[in-house]
């Protein structure tokens, strides 16, 4: 395992390189990344929206308010979450609008070109817990027949490099989605959040946050 200082420097360099990326002509930049934090927990979203590329922060608008409302009862408010957990994404630029409504889903080539960024983060962090948010993000780690089949359970991710991590999938908190607002989605989301709260990696993040808050 690479020493922590070396991994931190490598993560900073990866994010600096990401900021210069313009490989996808249909995408709207600049590319977005979270704080360059080494954490035992890594969240993977789908792609930023217009507000995210304006503010250069993942989940900074309506969907983010919902997302952070899920985590606050587990011990991390938005500020603490952003400081303690790396927030990645399948694609790092805004895909643009779908003429039929909503945001355009990134195409296969865009997803593959952008994969080097989240995969690079994954290898540097080697987190113990992965939180993919939304079907597109979940599908990068495991098959997703339906959200009902994967959310509310804990799964195992096996890296090509041989290390393993637990995966607890979450639905996308988009205001356009009703899945998590009605059954069985509401119940399955609650089960997923209970699993996160009980996970040792999440508890380690909470311990680090409490120690930080206790400093004079």
Tab-separated table of C-alpha atoms in Angstrom:
chain	number	residue	atom	x	y	z
A	1	UNK	CA	0.000	0.000	0.000
A	2	UNK	CA	1.323	3.439	-0.945
A	3	UNK	CA	2.143	5.676	2.025
A	4	UNK	CA	-0.562	8.188	2.974
A	5	UNK	CA	1.433	11.317	2.071
A	6	UNK	CA	2.256	9.859	-1.330
A	7	UNK	CA	-1.374	8.918	-1.940
A	8	UNK	CA	-2.503	12.411	-0.911
A	9	UNK	CA	-0.073	14.023	-3.346
A	10	UNK	CA	-1.182	11.642	-6.097
A	11	UNK	CA	-4.852	12.463	-5.465
A	12	UNK	CA	-4.154	16.188	-5.637
A	13	UNK	CA	-2.279	15.662	-8.904
A	14	UNK	CA	-5.118	13.553	-10.321
A	15	UNK	CA	-7.645	16.276	-9.523
A	16	UNK	CA	-5.402	18.968	-10.999
A	17	UNK	CA	-5.223	16.951	-14.221
A	18	UNK	CA	-8.998	16.386	-14.160
A	19	UNK	CA	-9.554	20.145	-14.036
A	20	UNK	CA	-7.886	20.462	-17.475
A	21	UNK	CA	-9.867	17.650	-19.136
A	22	UNK	CA	-11.931	18.512	-22.237
A	23	UNK	CA	-11.996	15.156	-24.044
A	24	UNK	CA	-15.762	14.918	-24.555
A	25	UNK	CA	-17.078	17.436	-27.133
A	26	UNK	CA	-20.739	17.060	-26.109
A	27	UNK	CA	-20.007	17.661	-22.425
A	28	UNK	CA	-20.074	21.054	-20.719
A	29	UNK	CA	-17.236	21.807	-18.316
A	30	UNK	CA	-15.375	22.631	-16.242
A	31	UNK	CA	-14.936	19.239	-14.678
A	32	UNK	CA	-16.113	18.923	-11.081
A	33	UNK	CA	-14.486	17.134	-8.164
A	34	UNK	CA	-14.869	17.163	-4.400
A	35	UNK	CA	-12.279	17.940	-1.751
A	36	UNK	CA	-9.178	15.790	-2.299
A	37	UNK	CA	-9.729	13.786	0.852
A	38	UNK	CA	-8.385	10.312	1.614
A	39	UNK	CA	-11.319	8.544	3.189
A	40	UNK	CA	-12.395	4.976	3.966
A	41	UNK	CA	-15.751	5.880	2.367
A	42	UNK	CA	-16.200	6.965	-1.263
A	43	UNK	CA	-19.428	8.184	-2.826
A	44	UNK	CA	-19.922	7.853	-6.584
A	45	UNK	CA	-22.582	10.012	-8.236
A	46	UNK	CA	-23.715	10.081	-11.850
A	47	UNK	CA	-22.783	13.471	-13.400
A	48	UNK	CA	-22.927	17.128	-12.343
A	49	UNK	CA	-25.741	19.467	-13.313
A	50	UNK	CA	-25.601	23.110	-14.348
A	51	UNK	CA	-25.311	24.382	-10.761
A	52	UNK	CA	-22.451	21.997	-9.999
A	53	UNK	CA	-20.306	23.229	-12.892
A	54	UNK	CA	-21.058	26.833	-11.904
A	55	UNK	CA	-20.076	26.296	-8.263
A	56	UNK	CA	-17.517	23.513	-8.877
A	57	UNK	CA	-19.071	21.391	-6.110
A	58	UNK	CA	-20.777	18.016	-6.486
A	59	UNK	CA	-24.386	17.779	-5.266
A	60	UNK	CA	-24.646	21.501	-4.513
A	61	UNK	CA	-28.290	22.067	-5.456
A	62	UNK	CA	-31.695	20.436	-4.929
A	63	UNK	CA	-30.576	16.800	-5.227
A	64	UNK	CA	-27.721	17.567	-2.849
A	65	UNK	CA	-30.083	18.928	-0.198
A	66	UNK	CA	-31.984	15.649	-0.309
A	67	UNK	CA	-28.790	13.579	-0.297
A	68	UNK	CA	-27.330	15.356	2.720
A	69	UNK	CA	-30.659	15.093	4.541
A	70	UNK	CA	-30.211	11.326	4.334
A	71	UNK	CA	-26.743	11.461	5.906
A	72	UNK	CA	-27.319	14.095	8.593
A	73	UNK	CA	-29.211	11.698	10.913
A	74	UNK	CA	-26.269	9.289	10.538
A	75	UNK	CA	-23.913	11.836	12.104
A	76	UNK	CA	-22.519	13.922	9.228
A	77	UNK	CA	-24.058	17.188	8.080
A	78	UNK	CA	-23.187	18.583	4.651
A	79	UNK	CA	-20.071	20.450	5.788
A	80	UNK	CA	-18.663	17.440	7.626
A	81	UNK	CA	-19.564	15.078	4.798
A	82	UNK	CA	-17.740	17.192	2.214
A	83	UNK	CA	-14.689	17.450	4.475
A	84	UNK	CA	-14.520	13.757	5.355
A	85	UNK	CA	-15.767	11.766	2.340
A	86	UNK	CA	-14.541	11.828	-1.243
A	87	UNK	CA	-17.402	12.490	-3.664
A	88	UNK	CA	-16.681	11.045	-7.087
A	89	UNK	CA	-18.877	10.580	-10.178
A	90	UNK	CA	-19.185	8.465	-13.298
A	91	UNK	CA	-18.839	11.602	-15.451
A	92	UNK	CA	-17.354	14.879	-14.270
A	93	UNK	CA	-18.870	17.391	-16.710
A	94	UNK	CA	-22.496	18.329	-17.405
A	95	UNK	CA	-23.935	16.144	-20.208
A	96	UNK	CA	-26.441	18.804	-21.323
A	97	UNK	CA	-30.195	18.651	-21.508
A	98	UNK	CA	-32.266	15.894	-23.072
A	99	UNK	CA	-34.634	17.406	-25.693
A	100	UNK	CA	-37.405	15.265	-24.166
A	101	UNK	CA	-36.773	16.666	-20.685
A	102	UNK	CA	-34.251	16.224	-17.888
A	103	UNK	CA	-30.498	15.849	-18.290
A	104	UNK	CA	-28.974	13.820	-21.098
A	105	UNK	CA	-27.615	10.423	-20.072
A	106	UNK	CA	-23.878	10.212	-20.941
A	107	UNK	CA	-23.167	7.854	-23.819
A	108	UNK	CA	-20.975	4.764	-23.586
A	109	UNK	CA	-17.859	6.484	-24.963
A	110	UNK	CA	-18.187	9.394	-22.543
A	111	UNK	CA	-18.607	7.025	-19.615
A	112	UNK	CA	-15.528	5.062	-20.643
A	113	UNK	CA	-13.367	8.147	-21.252
A	114	UNK	CA	-14.304	9.557	-17.853
A	115	UNK	CA	-13.832	6.260	-16.010
A	116	UNK	CA	-10.120	6.889	-15.532
A	117	UNK	CA	-10.915	9.604	-12.980
A	118	UNK	CA	-13.134	7.641	-10.602
A	119	UNK	CA	-11.061	4.509	-11.091
A	120	UNK	CA	-7.937	6.511	-10.278
A	121	UNK	CA	-9.549	7.846	-7.113
A	122	UNK	CA	-10.679	4.343	-6.207
A	123	UNK	CA	-7.176	2.894	-6.476
A	124	UNK	CA	-5.635	5.721	-4.455
A	125	UNK	CA	-8.233	5.522	-1.691
A	126	UNK	CA	-8.928	1.779	-1.708
A	127	UNK	CA	-11.970	2.570	0.467
A	128	UNK	CA	-13.689	0.035	2.668
A	129	UNK	CA	-17.153	1.329	1.754
A	130	UNK	CA	-18.502	2.470	-1.625
A	131	UNK	CA	-21.748	4.420	-1.937
A	132	UNK	CA	-22.888	4.518	-5.588
A	133	UNK	CA	-25.804	6.935	-6.017
A	134	UNK	CA	-28.220	6.266	-8.870
A	135	UNK	CA	-28.519	3.467	-11.380
A	136	UNK	CA	-25.735	4.713	-13.681
A	137	UNK	CA	-23.248	4.820	-10.790
A	138	UNK	CA	-24.344	1.487	-9.350
A	139	UNK	CA	-23.947	-0.151	-12.770
A	140	UNK	CA	-20.222	0.706	-12.818
A	141	UNK	CA	-19.706	-1.627	-9.841
A	142	UNK	CA	-22.336	-4.364	-10.236
A	143	UNK	CA	-25.292	-5.496	-12.369
A	144	UNK	CA	-28.509	-3.552	-11.733
A	145	UNK	CA	-31.604	-5.426	-12.934
A	146	UNK	CA	-33.819	-2.988	-10.969
A	147	UNK	CA	-33.257	-0.613	-8.066
A	148	UNK	CA	-35.587	-2.809	-6.015
A	149	UNK	CA	-33.121	-5.674	-6.457
A	150	UNK	CA	-29.983	-3.912	-5.191
A	151	UNK	CA	-30.900	-1.128	-2.743
A	152	UNK	CA	-31.320	-2.025	0.917
A	153	UNK	CA	-28.562	-4.634	0.774
A	154	UNK	CA	-24.778	-4.758	1.137
A	155	UNK	CA	-22.696	-6.125	-1.728
A	156	UNK	CA	-19.011	-6.821	-2.415
A	157	UNK	CA	-16.832	-5.060	-4.974
A	158	UNK	CA	-13.688	-6.846	-6.096
A	159	UNK	CA	-11.038	-4.617	-7.622
A	160	UNK	CA	-9.003	-5.747	-10.649
A	161	UNK	CA	-6.016	-5.191	-8.318
A	162	UNK	CA	-7.357	-7.780	-5.873
A	163	UNK	CA	-8.660	-5.704	-2.959
A	164	UNK	CA	-12.300	-5.725	-1.888
A	165	UNK	CA	-14.793	-3.166	-0.570
A	166	UNK	CA	-18.375	-3.243	0.596
A	167	UNK	CA	-20.984	-1.569	-1.616
A	168	UNK	CA	-24.221	-0.061	-0.318
A	169	UNK	CA	-26.145	1.368	-3.289
A	170	UNK	CA	-28.443	4.372	-2.950
A	171	UNK	CA	-31.121	5.786	-5.257
A	172	UNK	CA	-30.529	9.116	-6.966
A	173	UNK	CA	-31.999	11.945	-4.864
A	174	UNK	CA	-33.289	13.856	-7.893
A	175	UNK	CA	-36.458	15.828	-7.373
A	176	UNK	CA	-37.794	14.190	-10.535
A	177	UNK	CA	-37.552	10.733	-8.962
A	178	UNK	CA	-40.416	9.266	-6.979
A	179	UNK	CA	-38.742	5.903	-6.336
A	180	UNK	CA	-37.465	6.713	-2.838
A	181	UNK	CA	-40.636	8.565	-1.865
A	182	UNK	CA	-42.980	5.577	-2.149
A	183	UNK	CA	-42.906	1.889	-1.300
A	184	UNK	CA	-40.885	-0.236	-1.592
A	185	UNK	CA	-38.300	2.478	-2.289
A	186	UNK	CA	-38.839	4.326	0.986
A	187	UNK	CA	-38.334	1.151	3.013
A	188	UNK	CA	-35.313	0.011	0.974
A	189	UNK	CA	-33.654	3.419	1.311
A	190	UNK	CA	-34.128	3.258	5.092
A	191	UNK	CA	-32.535	-0.201	5.121
A	192	UNK	CA	-29.570	1.076	3.093
A	193	UNK	CA	-29.032	4.009	5.476
A	194	UNK	CA	-29.160	1.642	8.460
A	195	UNK	CA	-26.461	-0.473	6.818
A	196	UNK	CA	-24.288	2.601	6.249
A	197	UNK	CA	-24.689	3.752	9.856
A	198	UNK	CA	-23.593	0.329	11.123
A	199	UNK	CA	-20.593	-0.022	8.791
A	200	UNK	CA	-17.108	0.167	10.414
A	201	UNK	CA	-15.842	2.561	7.733
A	202	UNK	CA	-18.667	5.005	8.415
A	203	UNK	CA	-18.011	4.736	12.150
A	204	UNK	CA	-14.321	5.469	11.510
A	205	UNK	CA	-15.288	8.656	9.666
A	206	UNK	CA	-17.532	9.689	12.566
A	207	UNK	CA	-14.703	9.043	15.033
A	208	UNK	CA	-12.335	11.216	12.995
A	209	UNK	CA	-14.945	13.975	12.824
A	210	UNK	CA	-15.603	13.865	16.576
A	211	UNK	CA	-11.879	14.058	17.331
A	212	UNK	CA	-11.554	17.014	14.968
A	213	UNK	CA	-14.522	18.791	16.570
A	214	UNK	CA	-13.080	18.208	20.061
A	215	UNK	CA	-9.824	20.038	19.304
A	216	UNK	CA	-9.530	23.443	21.008
